[in-house]
Coordinates of C-alpha atoms in Angstrom, one line a residue:
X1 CA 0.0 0.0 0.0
X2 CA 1.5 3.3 -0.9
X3 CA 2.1 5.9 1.8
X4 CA -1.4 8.1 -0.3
X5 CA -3.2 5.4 -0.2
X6 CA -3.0 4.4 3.8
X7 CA -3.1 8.4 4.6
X8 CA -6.7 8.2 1.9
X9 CA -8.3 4.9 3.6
X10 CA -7.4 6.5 7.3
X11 CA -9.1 10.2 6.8
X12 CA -12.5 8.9 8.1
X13 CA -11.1 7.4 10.8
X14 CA -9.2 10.1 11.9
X15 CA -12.4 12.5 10.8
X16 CA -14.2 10.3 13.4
X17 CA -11.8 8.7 16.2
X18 CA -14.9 7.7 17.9
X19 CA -15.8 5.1 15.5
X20 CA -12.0 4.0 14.5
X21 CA -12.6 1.0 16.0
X22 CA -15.4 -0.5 14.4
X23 CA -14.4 0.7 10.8
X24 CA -13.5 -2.0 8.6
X25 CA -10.6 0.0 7.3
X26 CA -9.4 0.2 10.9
X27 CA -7.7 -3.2 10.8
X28 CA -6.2 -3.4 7.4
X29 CA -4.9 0.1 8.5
X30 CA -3.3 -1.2 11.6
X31 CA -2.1 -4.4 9.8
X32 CA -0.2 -2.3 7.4
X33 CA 1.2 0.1 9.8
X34 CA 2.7 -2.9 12.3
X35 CA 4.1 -4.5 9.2
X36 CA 6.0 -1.6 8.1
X37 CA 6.8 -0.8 11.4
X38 CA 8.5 -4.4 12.0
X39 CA 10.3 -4.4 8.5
X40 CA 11.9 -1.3 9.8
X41 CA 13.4 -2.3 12.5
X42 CA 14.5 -5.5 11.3
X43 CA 16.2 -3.5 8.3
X44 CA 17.4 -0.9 11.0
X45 CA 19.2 -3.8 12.8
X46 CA 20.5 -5.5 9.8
X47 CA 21.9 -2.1 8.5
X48 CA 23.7 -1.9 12.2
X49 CA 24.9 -5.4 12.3
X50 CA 26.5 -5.0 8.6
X51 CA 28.0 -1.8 10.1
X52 CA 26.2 0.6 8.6
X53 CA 24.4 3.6 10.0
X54 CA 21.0 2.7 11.1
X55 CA 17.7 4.3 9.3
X56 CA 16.9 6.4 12.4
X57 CA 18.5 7.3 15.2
X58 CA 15.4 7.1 18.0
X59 CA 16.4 7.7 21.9
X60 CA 16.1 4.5 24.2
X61 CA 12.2 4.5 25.0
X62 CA 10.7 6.7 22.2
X63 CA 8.2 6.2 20.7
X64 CA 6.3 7.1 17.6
X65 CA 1.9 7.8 17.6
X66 CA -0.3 6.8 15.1
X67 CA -0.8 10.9 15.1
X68 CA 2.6 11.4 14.6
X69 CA 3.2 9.2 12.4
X70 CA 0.2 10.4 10.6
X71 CA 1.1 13.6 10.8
X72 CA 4.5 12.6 9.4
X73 CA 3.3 11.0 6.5
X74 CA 0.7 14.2 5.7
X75 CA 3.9 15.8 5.3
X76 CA 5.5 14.0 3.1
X77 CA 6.1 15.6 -1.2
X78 CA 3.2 14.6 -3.4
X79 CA 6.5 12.0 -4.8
X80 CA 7.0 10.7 -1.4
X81 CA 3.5 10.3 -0.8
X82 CA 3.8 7.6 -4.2
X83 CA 6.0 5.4 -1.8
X84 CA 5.5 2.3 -0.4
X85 CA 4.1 3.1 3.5
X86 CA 7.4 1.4 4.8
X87 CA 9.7 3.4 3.0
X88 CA 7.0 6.7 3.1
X89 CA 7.2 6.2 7.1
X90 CA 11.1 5.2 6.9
X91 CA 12.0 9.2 5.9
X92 CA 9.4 10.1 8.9
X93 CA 11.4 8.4 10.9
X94 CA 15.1 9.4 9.3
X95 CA 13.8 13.2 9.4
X96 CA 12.1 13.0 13.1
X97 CA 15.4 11.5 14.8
X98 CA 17.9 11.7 12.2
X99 CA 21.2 10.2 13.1

């Protein structure tokens, strides 16, 4: 799923965060984001491992939000926003803790 098309299929559900929940998008959504999420850091720790300099520097205990990663994402270049999700929310990451 490209990074337009998650941030398209989520604006009801963050038009109505009551509701999130029992939106049938609301799954495939959180699916998508986890997976990317978990490619990330196995990519970040293979790029470490190889000696390389990891994708994203976070500090111990950080976290990212949905809402900031949404928010992230919404920010992203019309090009950008063509990306795959886990490379769309990789230069999130890269530009919220850059290393």
């Amino acid at each position: 799923m490209s990074v337009g098309t998650f941030l398209t299929r989520a604006a009801p559900l963050r038009e109505n965060p009551f509701t999130a929940l029992t939106n049938p998008d609301y799954p495939v959504l959180k699916a998508e984001a986890d997976a990317a999420t978990r490619q990330l850091r196995a990519d970040s720790a293979a790029r470490v491992a190889a000696g390389k300099k990891p994708i994203a520097c976070m500090p111990d205990g950080a976290k990212i939000g949905i809402l900031q990663m949404l928010g992230g994402l919404d920010a992203l270049s019309p090009a950008e926003k063509k990306l795959p999700l886990k490379e769309g929310y990789a230069r999130v990451l890269a530009k919220t803790y850059p290393c």
